[in-house]
Amino acid sequence: MTKEIRIFKLFLMMKTLIKMFIIIVTVNCSSCSNKAEIHFDNIDLGKIEIKDTVYGEAKIQNIGNKPLKINRVVASCNCTTTGYDTTLIAKGDFVVIKYKISLKDTGYFSKKVTFSANTKDQFHSFTISGVAFENTLKNIDQ
C-alpha cells in the first residue's frame, strides 16, 4: 500500500471519528436541555408566632425544551409538609410546591425542601427560614 493511500485512509478514519463525536455530543446535549429554575432559593418568612401555621408556595419554572416532571418532594423535618402537582409541566409553565410549617420552638429556624425532577441535576432544594417567637403579651379584654 502506498504512502498516499495510507494517508487518505487515515484522513477518512479521522473524518468518521469527528462525525461520531459530533453525533454523541449532540445526543447528550439534547437530553440535558430540560432544566428547572427555582424562582426563590430562600424564602424568608420573617417573624412568626409559634402558635401560627404558615402556608406558602414556591414556584418552579420549566426553562427546558422537554416537559418537566417533579418526581418527589421531601421536607427536612416533620414540622413541614409539602404538596405538588404530578403532571408534566410544559416549557415556560410553572409548577407550584406548596408548604405548611407548624413550629413549636422559638428562635431562628431554617427548613430545607428538596425535590427530584427529570432534569440534568436530579435534585434541587430551597430553604424556608425565619424567626419564631412566643407572644407573651396578655390580651387586655381577658
PDB file of C-alpha atoms in Angstrom:
ATOM      1  CA  MET A   1       0.000   0.000   0.000  1.00  0.00           C
ATOM      2  CA  THR A   2       1.402   3.364  -0.942  1.00  0.00           C
ATOM      3  CA  LYS A   3       2.012   6.165   1.482  1.00  0.00           C
ATOM      4  CA  GLU A   4      -0.675   8.336  -0.185  1.00  0.00           C
ATOM      5  CA  ILE A   5      -3.326   5.614   0.230  1.00  0.00           C
ATOM      6  CA  ARG A   6      -2.462   5.194   3.918  1.00  0.00           C
ATOM      7  CA  ILE A   7      -2.722   8.937   4.479  1.00  0.00           C
ATOM      8  CA  PHE A   8      -6.048   9.037   2.621  1.00  0.00           C
ATOM      9  CA  LYS A   9      -7.436   6.136   4.734  1.00  0.00           C
ATOM     10  CA  LEU A  10      -6.228   7.844   7.904  1.00  0.00           C
ATOM     11  CA  PHE A  11      -7.956  11.029   6.764  1.00  0.00           C
ATOM     12  CA  LEU A  12     -11.237   9.149   6.172  1.00  0.00           C
ATOM     13  CA  MET A  13     -10.975   7.464   9.572  1.00  0.00           C
ATOM     14  CA  MET A  14     -10.386  10.819  11.305  1.00  0.00           C
ATOM     15  CA  LYS A  15     -13.328  12.334   9.427  1.00  0.00           C
ATOM     16  CA  THR A  16     -15.574   9.452  10.583  1.00  0.00           C
ATOM     17  CA  LEU A  17     -14.389   9.813  14.196  1.00  0.00           C
ATOM     18  CA  ILE A  18     -15.117  13.543  14.156  1.00  0.00           C
ATOM     19  CA  LYS A  19     -18.643  12.911  12.814  1.00  0.00           C
ATOM     20  CA  MET A  20     -19.261  10.299  15.531  1.00  0.00           C
ATOM     21  CA  PHE A  21     -18.019  12.717  18.201  1.00  0.00           C
ATOM     22  CA  ILE A  22     -20.389  15.433  16.942  1.00  0.00           C
ATOM     23  CA  ILE A  23     -23.333  12.999  16.978  1.00  0.00           C
ATOM     24  CA  ILE A  24     -22.550  11.849  20.539  1.00  0.00           C
ATOM     25  CA  VAL A  25     -22.242  15.425  21.811  1.00  0.00           C
ATOM     26  CA  THR A  26     -25.497  16.421  20.092  1.00  0.00           C
ATOM     27  CA  VAL A  27     -27.418  13.479  21.566  1.00  0.00           C
ATOM     28  CA  ASN A  28     -26.049  14.119  25.058  1.00  0.00           C
ATOM     29  CA  CYS A  29     -26.832  17.837  24.933  1.00  0.00           C
ATOM     30  CA  SER A  30     -30.394  17.277  23.753  1.00  0.00           C
ATOM     31  CA  SER A  31     -31.101  15.010  26.728  1.00  0.00           C
ATOM     32  CA  CYS A  32     -29.697  17.647  29.129  1.00  0.00           C
ATOM     33  CA  SER A  33     -31.831  20.523  27.897  1.00  0.00           C
ATOM     34  CA  ASN A  34     -34.630  20.050  30.427  1.00  0.00           C
ATOM     35  CA  LYS A  35     -33.834  22.319  33.370  1.00  0.00           C
ATOM     36  CA  ALA A  36     -35.841  23.573  36.308  1.00  0.00           C
ATOM     37  CA  GLU A  37     -35.376  27.118  37.503  1.00  0.00           C
ATOM     38  CA  ILE A  38     -36.260  27.936  41.087  1.00  0.00           C
ATOM     39  CA  HIS A  39     -37.526  31.465  41.497  1.00  0.00           C
ATOM     40  CA  PHE A  40     -36.866  31.625  45.257  1.00  0.00           C
ATOM     41  CA  ASP A  41     -33.730  29.915  46.535  1.00  0.00           C
ATOM     42  CA  ASN A  42     -34.522  31.047  50.055  1.00  0.00           C
ATOM     43  CA  ILE A  43     -37.949  32.015  51.345  1.00  0.00           C
ATOM     44  CA  ASP A  44     -37.680  34.323  54.352  1.00  0.00           C
ATOM     45  CA  LEU A  45     -40.877  34.324  56.406  1.00  0.00           C
ATOM     46  CA  GLY A  46     -39.610  36.990  58.804  1.00  0.00           C
ATOM     47  CA  LYS A  47     -41.067  36.795  62.329  1.00  0.00           C
ATOM     48  CA  ILE A  48     -43.888  34.358  63.011  1.00  0.00           C
ATOM     49  CA  GLU A  49     -45.643  33.414  66.217  1.00  0.00           C
ATOM     50  CA  ILE A  50     -45.056  29.780  67.223  1.00  0.00           C
ATOM     51  CA  LYS A  51     -48.764  29.018  67.505  1.00  0.00           C
ATOM     52  CA  ASP A  52     -49.320  30.167  63.898  1.00  0.00           C
ATOM     53  CA  THR A  53     -49.314  27.762  60.970  1.00  0.00           C
ATOM     54  CA  VAL A  54     -47.740  29.253  57.860  1.00  0.00           C
ATOM     55  CA  TYR A  55     -48.894  28.263  54.380  1.00  0.00           C
ATOM     56  CA  GLY A  56     -46.890  29.229  51.305  1.00  0.00           C
ATOM     57  CA  GLU A  57     -45.703  28.156  47.906  1.00  0.00           C
ATOM     58  CA  ALA A  58     -42.557  28.105  45.793  1.00  0.00           C
ATOM     59  CA  LYS A  59     -42.901  28.456  42.016  1.00  0.00           C
ATOM     60  CA  ILE A  60     -40.616  26.472  39.727  1.00  0.00           C
ATOM     61  CA  GLN A  61     -40.490  27.263  36.015  1.00  0.00           C
ATOM     62  CA  ASN A  62     -39.589  24.803  33.269  1.00  0.00           C
ATOM     63  CA  ILE A  63     -36.975  26.575  31.136  1.00  0.00           C
ATOM     64  CA  GLY A  64     -36.005  23.402  29.253  1.00  0.00           C
ATOM     65  CA  ASN A  65     -37.169  22.046  25.923  1.00  0.00           C
ATOM     66  CA  LYS A  66     -38.882  18.931  27.300  1.00  0.00           C
ATOM     67  CA  PRO A  67     -41.792  18.524  29.732  1.00  0.00           C
ATOM     68  CA  LEU A  68     -40.738  18.816  33.374  1.00  0.00           C
ATOM     69  CA  LYS A  69     -41.806  16.149  35.870  1.00  0.00           C
ATOM     70  CA  ILE A  70     -41.444  16.598  39.626  1.00  0.00           C
ATOM     71  CA  ASN A  71     -40.908  13.094  40.969  1.00  0.00           C
ATOM     72  CA  ARG A  72     -40.761  13.621  44.715  1.00  0.00           C
ATOM     73  CA  VAL A  73     -40.697  16.396  47.325  1.00  0.00           C
ATOM     74  CA  VAL A  74     -39.238  15.886  50.805  1.00  0.00           C
ATOM     75  CA  ALA A  75     -39.069  18.312  53.738  1.00  0.00           C
ATOM     76  CA  SER A  76     -36.214  18.276  56.247  1.00  0.00           C
ATOM     77  CA  CYS A  77     -38.451  17.817  59.302  1.00  0.00           C
ATOM     78  CA  ASN A  78     -41.900  16.709  60.446  1.00  0.00           C
ATOM     79  CA  CYS A  79     -42.992  20.299  61.121  1.00  0.00           C
ATOM     80  CA  THR A  80     -43.026  20.990  57.366  1.00  0.00           C
ATOM     81  CA  THR A  81     -45.403  19.308  54.948  1.00  0.00           C
ATOM     82  CA  THR A  82     -45.490  19.740  51.193  1.00  0.00           C
ATOM     83  CA  GLY A  83     -47.739  19.188  48.202  1.00  0.00           C
ATOM     84  CA  TYR A  84     -47.112  19.417  44.474  1.00  0.00           C
ATOM     85  CA  ASP A  85     -48.576  18.762  41.038  1.00  0.00           C
ATOM     86  CA  THR A  86     -47.508  15.454  39.489  1.00  0.00           C
ATOM     87  CA  THR A  87     -48.477  16.306  35.906  1.00  0.00           C
ATOM     88  CA  LEU A  88     -45.933  17.143  33.205  1.00  0.00           C
ATOM     89  CA  ILE A  89     -45.078  20.851  33.039  1.00  0.00           C
ATOM     90  CA  ALA A  90     -44.628  22.290  29.530  1.00  0.00           C
ATOM     91  CA  LYS A  91     -41.780  24.607  28.549  1.00  0.00           C
ATOM     92  CA  GLY A  92     -42.322  28.051  30.079  1.00  0.00           C
ATOM     93  CA  ASP A  93     -45.007  26.859  32.517  1.00  0.00           C
ATOM     94  CA  PHE A  94     -44.765  26.734  36.308  1.00  0.00           C
ATOM     95  CA  VAL A  95     -45.277  24.071  38.926  1.00  0.00           C
ATOM     96  CA  VAL A  96     -46.080  25.140  42.481  1.00  0.00           C
ATOM     97  CA  ILE A  97     -44.718  23.338  45.526  1.00  0.00           C
ATOM     98  CA  LYS A  98     -46.985  24.163  48.457  1.00  0.00           C
ATOM     99  CA  TYR A  99     -45.707  24.005  52.019  1.00  0.00           C
ATOM    100  CA  LYS A 100     -47.121  24.224  55.531  1.00  0.00           C
ATOM    101  CA  ILE A 101     -44.949  24.942  58.571  1.00  0.00           C
ATOM    102  CA  SER A 102     -46.016  24.449  62.188  1.00  0.00           C
ATOM    103  CA  LEU A 103     -43.361  25.429  64.733  1.00  0.00           C
ATOM    104  CA  LYS A 104     -43.155  24.503  68.415  1.00  0.00           C
ATOM    105  CA  ASP A 105     -39.862  26.156  69.436  1.00  0.00           C
ATOM    106  CA  THR A 106     -38.837  29.807  69.494  1.00  0.00           C
ATOM    107  CA  GLY A 107     -35.805  31.225  67.723  1.00  0.00           C
ATOM    108  CA  TYR A 108     -34.306  31.118  64.270  1.00  0.00           C
ATOM    109  CA  PHE A 109     -35.416  28.253  62.029  1.00  0.00           C
ATOM    110  CA  SER A 110     -34.286  27.003  58.646  1.00  0.00           C
ATOM    111  CA  LYS A 111     -36.203  24.224  56.891  1.00  0.00           C
ATOM    112  CA  LYS A 112     -34.963  22.676  53.661  1.00  0.00           C
ATOM    113  CA  VAL A 113     -37.326  21.354  50.986  1.00  0.00           C
ATOM    114  CA  THR A 114     -35.701  19.059  48.410  1.00  0.00           C
ATOM    115  CA  PHE A 115     -37.304  17.799  45.225  1.00  0.00           C
ATOM    116  CA  SER A 116     -36.249  15.479  42.441  1.00  0.00           C
ATOM    117  CA  ALA A 117     -37.115  16.025  38.790  1.00  0.00           C
ATOM    118  CA  ASN A 118     -36.277  14.744  35.328  1.00  0.00           C
ATOM    119  CA  THR A 119     -33.515  17.332  34.922  1.00  0.00           C
ATOM    120  CA  LYS A 120     -29.762  17.210  34.301  1.00  0.00           C
ATOM    121  CA  ASP A 121     -29.149  17.700  38.033  1.00  0.00           C
ATOM    122  CA  GLN A 122     -31.783  15.429  39.533  1.00  0.00           C
ATOM    123  CA  PHE A 123     -32.044  17.061  42.976  1.00  0.00           C
ATOM    124  CA  HIS A 124     -32.898  20.698  43.771  1.00  0.00           C
ATOM    125  CA  SER A 125     -33.709  22.418  47.057  1.00  0.00           C
ATOM    126  CA  PHE A 126     -34.840  25.658  48.606  1.00  0.00           C
ATOM    127  CA  THR A 127     -34.799  26.858  52.211  1.00  0.00           C
ATOM    128  CA  ILE A 128     -37.635  28.346  54.250  1.00  0.00           C
ATOM    129  CA  SER A 129     -36.350  30.406  57.169  1.00  0.00           C
ATOM    130  CA  GLY A 130     -37.461  32.927  59.741  1.00  0.00           C
ATOM    131  CA  VAL A 131     -37.661  33.641  63.451  1.00  0.00           C
ATOM    132  CA  ALA A 132     -40.341  32.028  65.607  1.00  0.00           C
ATOM    133  CA  PHE A 133     -41.411  33.853  68.756  1.00  0.00           C
ATOM    134  CA  GLU A 134     -43.913  33.343  71.537  1.00  0.00           C
ATOM    135  CA  ASN A 135     -46.303  36.203  72.189  1.00  0.00           C
ATOM    136  CA  THR A 136     -46.208  36.693  75.959  1.00  0.00           C
ATOM    137  CA  LEU A 137     -48.465  39.763  75.999  1.00  0.00           C
ATOM    138  CA  LYS A 138     -51.836  39.203  77.657  1.00  0.00           C
ATOM    139  CA  ASN A 139     -54.981  40.263  75.859  1.00  0.00           C
ATOM    140  CA  ILE A 140     -56.436  43.328  77.625  1.00  0.00           C
ATOM    141  CA  ASP A 141     -60.003  42.053  77.154  1.00  0.00           C
ATOM    142  CA  GLN A 142     -59.369  38.942  79.277  1.00  0.00           C
TER     143      GLN A 142
END
